[in-house]
C-alpha atoms as a printed R data frame, in Angstrom:
    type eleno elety resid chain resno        x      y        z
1   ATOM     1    CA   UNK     A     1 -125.216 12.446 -148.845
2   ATOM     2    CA   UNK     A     2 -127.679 15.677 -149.678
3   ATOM     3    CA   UNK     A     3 -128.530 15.665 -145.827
4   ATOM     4    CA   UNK     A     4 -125.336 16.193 -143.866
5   ATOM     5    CA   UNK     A     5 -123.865 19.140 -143.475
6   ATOM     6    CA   UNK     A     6 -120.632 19.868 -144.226
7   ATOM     7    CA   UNK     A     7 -118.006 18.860 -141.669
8   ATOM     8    CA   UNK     A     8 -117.625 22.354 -140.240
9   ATOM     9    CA   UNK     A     9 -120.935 22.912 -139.509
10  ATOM    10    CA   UNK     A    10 -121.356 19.013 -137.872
11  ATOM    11    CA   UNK     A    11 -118.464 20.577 -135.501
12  ATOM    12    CA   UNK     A    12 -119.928 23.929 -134.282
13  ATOM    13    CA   UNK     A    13 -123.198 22.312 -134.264
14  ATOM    14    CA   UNK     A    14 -121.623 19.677 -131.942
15  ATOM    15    CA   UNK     A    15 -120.011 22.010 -129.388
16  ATOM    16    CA   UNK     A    16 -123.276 24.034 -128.823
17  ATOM    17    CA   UNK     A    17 -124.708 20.566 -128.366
18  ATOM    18    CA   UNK     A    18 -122.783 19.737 -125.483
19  ATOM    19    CA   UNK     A    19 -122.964 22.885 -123.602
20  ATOM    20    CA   UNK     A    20 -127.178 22.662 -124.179
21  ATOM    21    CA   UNK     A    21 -126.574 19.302 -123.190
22  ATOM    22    CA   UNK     A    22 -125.198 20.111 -119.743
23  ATOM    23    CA   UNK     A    23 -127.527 22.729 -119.119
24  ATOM    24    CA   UNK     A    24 -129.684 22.348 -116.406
25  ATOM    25    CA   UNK     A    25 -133.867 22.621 -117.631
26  ATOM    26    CA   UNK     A    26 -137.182 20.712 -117.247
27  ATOM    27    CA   UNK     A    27 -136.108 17.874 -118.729
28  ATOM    28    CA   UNK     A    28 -132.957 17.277 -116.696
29  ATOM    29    CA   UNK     A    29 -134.752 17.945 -113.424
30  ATOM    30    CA   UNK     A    30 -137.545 15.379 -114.378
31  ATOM    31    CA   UNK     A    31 -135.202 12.095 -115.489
32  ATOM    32    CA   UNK     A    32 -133.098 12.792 -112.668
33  ATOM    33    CA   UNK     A    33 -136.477 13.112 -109.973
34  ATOM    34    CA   UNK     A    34 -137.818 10.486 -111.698
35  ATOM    35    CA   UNK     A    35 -134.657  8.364 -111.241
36  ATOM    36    CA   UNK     A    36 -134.027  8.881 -107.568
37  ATOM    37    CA   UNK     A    37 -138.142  8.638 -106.680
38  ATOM    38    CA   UNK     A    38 -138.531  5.549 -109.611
39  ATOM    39    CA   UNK     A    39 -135.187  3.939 -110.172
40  ATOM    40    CA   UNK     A    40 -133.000  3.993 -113.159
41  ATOM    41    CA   UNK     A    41 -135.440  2.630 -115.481
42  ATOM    42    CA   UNK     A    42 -137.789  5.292 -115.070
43  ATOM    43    CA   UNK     A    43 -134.936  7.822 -115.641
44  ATOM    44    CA   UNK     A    44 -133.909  7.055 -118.821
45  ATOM    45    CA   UNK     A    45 -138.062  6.190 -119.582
46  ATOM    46    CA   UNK     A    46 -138.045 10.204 -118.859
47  ATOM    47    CA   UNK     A    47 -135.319 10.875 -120.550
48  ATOM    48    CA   UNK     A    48 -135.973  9.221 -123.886
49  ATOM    49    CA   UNK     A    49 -139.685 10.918 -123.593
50  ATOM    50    CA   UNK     A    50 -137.956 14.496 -123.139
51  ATOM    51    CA   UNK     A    51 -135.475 13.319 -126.417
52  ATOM    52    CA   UNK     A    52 -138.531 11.999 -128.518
53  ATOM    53    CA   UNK     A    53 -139.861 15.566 -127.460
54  ATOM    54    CA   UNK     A    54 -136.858 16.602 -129.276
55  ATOM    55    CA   UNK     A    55 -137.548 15.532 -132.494
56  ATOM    56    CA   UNK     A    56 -140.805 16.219 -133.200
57  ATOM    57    CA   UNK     A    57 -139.676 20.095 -132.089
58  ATOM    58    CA   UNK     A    58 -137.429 19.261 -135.443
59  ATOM    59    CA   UNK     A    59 -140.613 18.678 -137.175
60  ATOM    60    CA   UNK     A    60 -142.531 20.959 -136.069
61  ATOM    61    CA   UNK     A    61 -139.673 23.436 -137.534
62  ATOM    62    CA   UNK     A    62 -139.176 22.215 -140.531
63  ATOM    63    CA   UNK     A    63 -142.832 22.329 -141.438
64  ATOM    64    CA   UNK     A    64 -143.222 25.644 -139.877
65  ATOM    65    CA   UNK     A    65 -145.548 25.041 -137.107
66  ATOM    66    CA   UNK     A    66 -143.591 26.228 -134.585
67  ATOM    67    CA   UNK     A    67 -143.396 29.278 -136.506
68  ATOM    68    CA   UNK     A    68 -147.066 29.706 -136.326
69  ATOM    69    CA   UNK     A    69 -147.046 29.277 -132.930
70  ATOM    70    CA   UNK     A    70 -145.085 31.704 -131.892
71  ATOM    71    CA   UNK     A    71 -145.865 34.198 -133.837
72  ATOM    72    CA   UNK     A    72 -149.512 33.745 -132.374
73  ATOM    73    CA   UNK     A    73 -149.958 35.872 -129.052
74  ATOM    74    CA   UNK     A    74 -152.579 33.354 -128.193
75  ATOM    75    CA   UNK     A    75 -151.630 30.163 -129.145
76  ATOM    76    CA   UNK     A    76 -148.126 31.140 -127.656
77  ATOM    77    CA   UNK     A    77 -149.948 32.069 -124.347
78  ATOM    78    CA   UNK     A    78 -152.177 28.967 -124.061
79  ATOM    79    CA   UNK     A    79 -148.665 27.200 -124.487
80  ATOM    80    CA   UNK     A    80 -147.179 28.888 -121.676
81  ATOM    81    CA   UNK     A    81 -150.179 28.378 -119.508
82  ATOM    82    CA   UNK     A    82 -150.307 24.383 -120.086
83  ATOM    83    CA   UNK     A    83 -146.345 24.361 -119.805
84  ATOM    84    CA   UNK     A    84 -146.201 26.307 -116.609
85  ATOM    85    CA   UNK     A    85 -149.174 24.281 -115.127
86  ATOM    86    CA   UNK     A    86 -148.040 20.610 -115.870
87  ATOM    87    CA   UNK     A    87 -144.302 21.492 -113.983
88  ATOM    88    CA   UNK     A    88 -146.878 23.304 -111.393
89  ATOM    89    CA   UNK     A    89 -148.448 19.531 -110.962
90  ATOM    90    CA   UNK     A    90 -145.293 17.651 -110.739
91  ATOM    91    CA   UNK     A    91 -143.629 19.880 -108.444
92  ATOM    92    CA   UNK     A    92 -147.052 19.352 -106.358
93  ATOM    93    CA   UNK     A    93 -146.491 15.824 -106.505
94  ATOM    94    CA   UNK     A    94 -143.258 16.238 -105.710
95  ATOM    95    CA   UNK     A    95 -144.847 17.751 -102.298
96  ATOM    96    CA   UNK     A    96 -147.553 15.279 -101.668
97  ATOM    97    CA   UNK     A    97 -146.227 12.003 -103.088
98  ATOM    98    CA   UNK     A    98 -142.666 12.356 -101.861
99  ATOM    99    CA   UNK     A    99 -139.778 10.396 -103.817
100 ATOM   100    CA   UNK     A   100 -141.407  6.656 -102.617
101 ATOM   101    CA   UNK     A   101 -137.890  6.169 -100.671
102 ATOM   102    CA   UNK     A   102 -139.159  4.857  -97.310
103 ATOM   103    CA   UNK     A   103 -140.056  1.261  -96.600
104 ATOM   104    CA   UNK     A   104 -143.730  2.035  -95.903
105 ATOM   105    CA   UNK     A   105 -143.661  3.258  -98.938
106 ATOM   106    CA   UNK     A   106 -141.450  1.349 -100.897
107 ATOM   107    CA   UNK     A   107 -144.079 -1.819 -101.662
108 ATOM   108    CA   UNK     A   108 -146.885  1.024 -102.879
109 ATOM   109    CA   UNK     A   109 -147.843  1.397 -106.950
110 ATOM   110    CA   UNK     A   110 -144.499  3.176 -108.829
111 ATOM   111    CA   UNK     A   111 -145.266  4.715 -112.417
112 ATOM   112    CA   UNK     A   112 -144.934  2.688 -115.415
113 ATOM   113    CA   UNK     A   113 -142.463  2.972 -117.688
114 ATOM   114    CA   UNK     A   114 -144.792  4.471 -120.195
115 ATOM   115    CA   UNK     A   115 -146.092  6.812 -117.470
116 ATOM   116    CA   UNK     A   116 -142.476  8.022 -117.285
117 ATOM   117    CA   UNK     A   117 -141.822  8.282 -120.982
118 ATOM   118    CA   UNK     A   118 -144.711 10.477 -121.115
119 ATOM   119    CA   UNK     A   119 -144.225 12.746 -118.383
120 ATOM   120    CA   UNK     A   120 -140.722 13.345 -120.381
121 ATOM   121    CA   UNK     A   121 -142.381 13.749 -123.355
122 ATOM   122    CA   UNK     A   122 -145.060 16.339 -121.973
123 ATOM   123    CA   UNK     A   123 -142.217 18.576 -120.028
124 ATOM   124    CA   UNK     A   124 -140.433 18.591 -123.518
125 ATOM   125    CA   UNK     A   125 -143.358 19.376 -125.468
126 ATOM   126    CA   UNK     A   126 -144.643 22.338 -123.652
127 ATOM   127    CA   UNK     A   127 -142.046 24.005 -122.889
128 ATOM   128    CA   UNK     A   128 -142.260 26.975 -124.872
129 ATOM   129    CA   UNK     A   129 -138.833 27.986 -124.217
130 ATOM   130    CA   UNK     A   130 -137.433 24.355 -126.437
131 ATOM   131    CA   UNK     A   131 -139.564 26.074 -129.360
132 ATOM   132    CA   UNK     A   132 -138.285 29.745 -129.220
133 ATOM   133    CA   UNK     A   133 -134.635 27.694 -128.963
134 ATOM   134    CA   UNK     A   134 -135.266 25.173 -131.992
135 ATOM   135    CA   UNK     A   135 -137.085 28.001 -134.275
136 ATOM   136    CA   UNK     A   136 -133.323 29.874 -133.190
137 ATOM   137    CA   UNK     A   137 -131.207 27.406 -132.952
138 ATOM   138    CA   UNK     A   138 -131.277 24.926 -135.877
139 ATOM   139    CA   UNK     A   139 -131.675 27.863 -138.986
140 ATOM   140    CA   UNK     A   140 -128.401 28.923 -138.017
141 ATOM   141    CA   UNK     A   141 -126.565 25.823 -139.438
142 ATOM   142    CA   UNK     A   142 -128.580 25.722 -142.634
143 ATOM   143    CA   UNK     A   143 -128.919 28.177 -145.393
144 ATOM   144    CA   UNK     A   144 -132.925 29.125 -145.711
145 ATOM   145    CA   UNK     A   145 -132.150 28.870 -149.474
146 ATOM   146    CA   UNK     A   146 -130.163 25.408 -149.271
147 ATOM   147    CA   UNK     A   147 -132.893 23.038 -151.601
148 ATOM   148    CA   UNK     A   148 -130.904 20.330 -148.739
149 ATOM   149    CA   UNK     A   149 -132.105 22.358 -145.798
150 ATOM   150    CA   UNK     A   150 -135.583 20.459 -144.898
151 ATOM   151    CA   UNK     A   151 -133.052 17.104 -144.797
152 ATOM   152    CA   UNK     A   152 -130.255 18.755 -143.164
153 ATOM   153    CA   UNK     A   153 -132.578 20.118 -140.270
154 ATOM   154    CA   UNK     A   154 -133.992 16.731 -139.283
155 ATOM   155    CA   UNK     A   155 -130.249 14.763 -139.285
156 ATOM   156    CA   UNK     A   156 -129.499 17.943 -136.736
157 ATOM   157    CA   UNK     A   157 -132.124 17.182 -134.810
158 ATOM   158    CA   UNK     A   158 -131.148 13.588 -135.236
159 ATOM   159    CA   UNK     A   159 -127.773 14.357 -134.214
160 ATOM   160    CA   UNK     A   160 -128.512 16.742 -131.444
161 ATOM   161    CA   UNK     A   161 -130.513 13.416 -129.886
162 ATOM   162    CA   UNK     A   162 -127.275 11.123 -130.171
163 ATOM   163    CA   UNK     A   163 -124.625 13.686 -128.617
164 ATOM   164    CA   UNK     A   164 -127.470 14.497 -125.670
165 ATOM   165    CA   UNK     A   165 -127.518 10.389 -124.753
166 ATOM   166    CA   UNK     A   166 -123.574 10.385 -123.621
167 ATOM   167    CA   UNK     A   167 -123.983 13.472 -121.783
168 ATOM   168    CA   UNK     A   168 -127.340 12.988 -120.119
169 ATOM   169    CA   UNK     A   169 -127.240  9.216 -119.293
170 ATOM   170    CA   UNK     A   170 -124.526  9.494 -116.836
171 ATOM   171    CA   UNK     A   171 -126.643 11.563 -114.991
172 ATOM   172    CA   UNK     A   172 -129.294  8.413 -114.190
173 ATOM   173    CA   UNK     A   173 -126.535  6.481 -113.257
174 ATOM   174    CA   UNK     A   174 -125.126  9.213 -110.651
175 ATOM   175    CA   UNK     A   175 -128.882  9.713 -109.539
176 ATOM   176    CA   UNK     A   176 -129.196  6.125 -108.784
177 ATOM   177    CA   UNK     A   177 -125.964  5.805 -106.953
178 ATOM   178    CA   UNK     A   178 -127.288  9.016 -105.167
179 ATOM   179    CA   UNK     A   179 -130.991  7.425 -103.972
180 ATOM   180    CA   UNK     A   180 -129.356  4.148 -102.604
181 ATOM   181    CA   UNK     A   181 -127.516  6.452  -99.919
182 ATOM   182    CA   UNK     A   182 -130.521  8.937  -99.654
183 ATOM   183    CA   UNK     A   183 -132.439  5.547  -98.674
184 ATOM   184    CA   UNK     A   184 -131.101  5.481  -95.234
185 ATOM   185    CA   UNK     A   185 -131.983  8.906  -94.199
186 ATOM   186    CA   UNK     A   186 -135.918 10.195  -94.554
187 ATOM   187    CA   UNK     A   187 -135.162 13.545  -93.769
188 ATOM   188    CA   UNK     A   188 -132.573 13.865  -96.349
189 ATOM   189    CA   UNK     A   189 -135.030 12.671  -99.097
190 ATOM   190    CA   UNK     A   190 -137.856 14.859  -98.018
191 ATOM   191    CA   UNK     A   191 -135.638 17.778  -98.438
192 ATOM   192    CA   UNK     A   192 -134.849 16.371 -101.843
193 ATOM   193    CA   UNK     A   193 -138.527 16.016 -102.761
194 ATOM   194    CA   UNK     A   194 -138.816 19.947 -102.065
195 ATOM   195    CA   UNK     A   195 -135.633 20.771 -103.206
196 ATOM   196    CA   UNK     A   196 -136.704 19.184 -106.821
197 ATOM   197    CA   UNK     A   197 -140.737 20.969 -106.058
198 ATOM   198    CA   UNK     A   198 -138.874 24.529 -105.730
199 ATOM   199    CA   UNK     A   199 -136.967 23.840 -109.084
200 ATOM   200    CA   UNK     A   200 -140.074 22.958 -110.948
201 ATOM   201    CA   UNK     A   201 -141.726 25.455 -109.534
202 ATOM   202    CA   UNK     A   202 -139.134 27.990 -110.831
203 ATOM   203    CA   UNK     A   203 -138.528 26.694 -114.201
204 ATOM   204    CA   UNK     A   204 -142.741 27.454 -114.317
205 ATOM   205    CA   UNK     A   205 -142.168 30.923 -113.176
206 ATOM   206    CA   UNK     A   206 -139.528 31.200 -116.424
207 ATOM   207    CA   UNK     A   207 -141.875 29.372 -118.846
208 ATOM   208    CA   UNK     A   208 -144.721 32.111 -118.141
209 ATOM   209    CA   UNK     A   209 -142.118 35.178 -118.488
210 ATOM   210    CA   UNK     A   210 -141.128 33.390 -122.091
211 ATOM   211    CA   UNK     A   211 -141.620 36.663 -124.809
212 ATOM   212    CA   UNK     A   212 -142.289 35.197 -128.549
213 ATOM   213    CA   UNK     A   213 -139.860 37.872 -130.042
């Protein structure tokens, strides 16, 4: 098949996979917030939003767009602006909504599924950061003069999704197991809710410091 790269490349590609995989970001704090405020549904709604995200970064490399984007001062800066404001918001809900844990507020509206899919999708999509690491990232396992290389780029980005699910998933899991003790003790959730406001607030701060070079 035109579209795979050879078996070297599928193994390096792998490995630097894994370790982006297990990297702490946006998307990691969200699924796992989302999981121990929502349940595990909503995690892994979250999760496949910030992995959908994903591949339409592929897309937007292989047709250039992201390109454009960042080589744009301005449309680069709007992007930072809308990234850094929508973790802003959820790290003030995060404040002002709490993680829904006690029993008052336990019977009270919980996001839809769809709600959380999006919110995964959003932190994914404007994050200018996944761009500058996609436009980076994925060239260097195809050659620019390959006639393969717009097919080879979206099975990486393909594949990059499938190796993510094994790593990440576990995660919701340990978050759930995680909320059912945090259940019992108030104080310890509220000091989860600002623990998890302080990290989006900080991955905002490194959003607006992003340089397009």
């Amino acid at each position: 098949m035109s579209f795979v790269p050879d078996t070297t490349t599928l193994i390096q590609f792998a490995i630097a996979t894994f370790i982006l995989a297990i990297t702490p970001g946006p998307d990691m704090t969200l699924f796992v917030s989302r999981t121990l405020s929502q349940g595990r549904g909503a995690g892994f709604a979250s999760m496949a939003g910030a992995l959908c995200g994903t591949l339409i970064h592929t897309s937007l490399v292989v047709v250039g767009i992201s390109a454009l984007i960042v080589a744009s001062p301005m449309a680069f800066f709007v992007l930072k602006i809308f990234g850094a404001g929508y973790l802003v918001f959820l790290a003030w809900q995060a404040i002002a909504k709490g993680s829904a844990f006690s029993p008052e507020k336990k019977s009270g509206p919980k996001v839809s599924l769809t709600r959380a899919w999006a919110a995964g999708l959003g932190v994914n999509l404007l994050n200018p950061k996944i761009i500058l690491f996609f436009m980076t990232f994925l060239p260097q396992f195809v050659s620019a003069h390959d006639p393969h290389a717009p097919g080879k780029l979206f099975f990486l980005g393909a594949m990059f999704v499938v190796l993510s699910i094994p790593v990440t998933a576990p995660m919701v899991f340990a978050a759930e197991k995680f909320s059912a003790a945090m259940k019992a003790s108030p104080r310890v959730t509220r000091a989860v809710d600002y623990l998890f406001a302080g990290v989006f607030s900080a991955f905002a701060l490194k959003i607006l410091t992003a340089q397009a070079k």
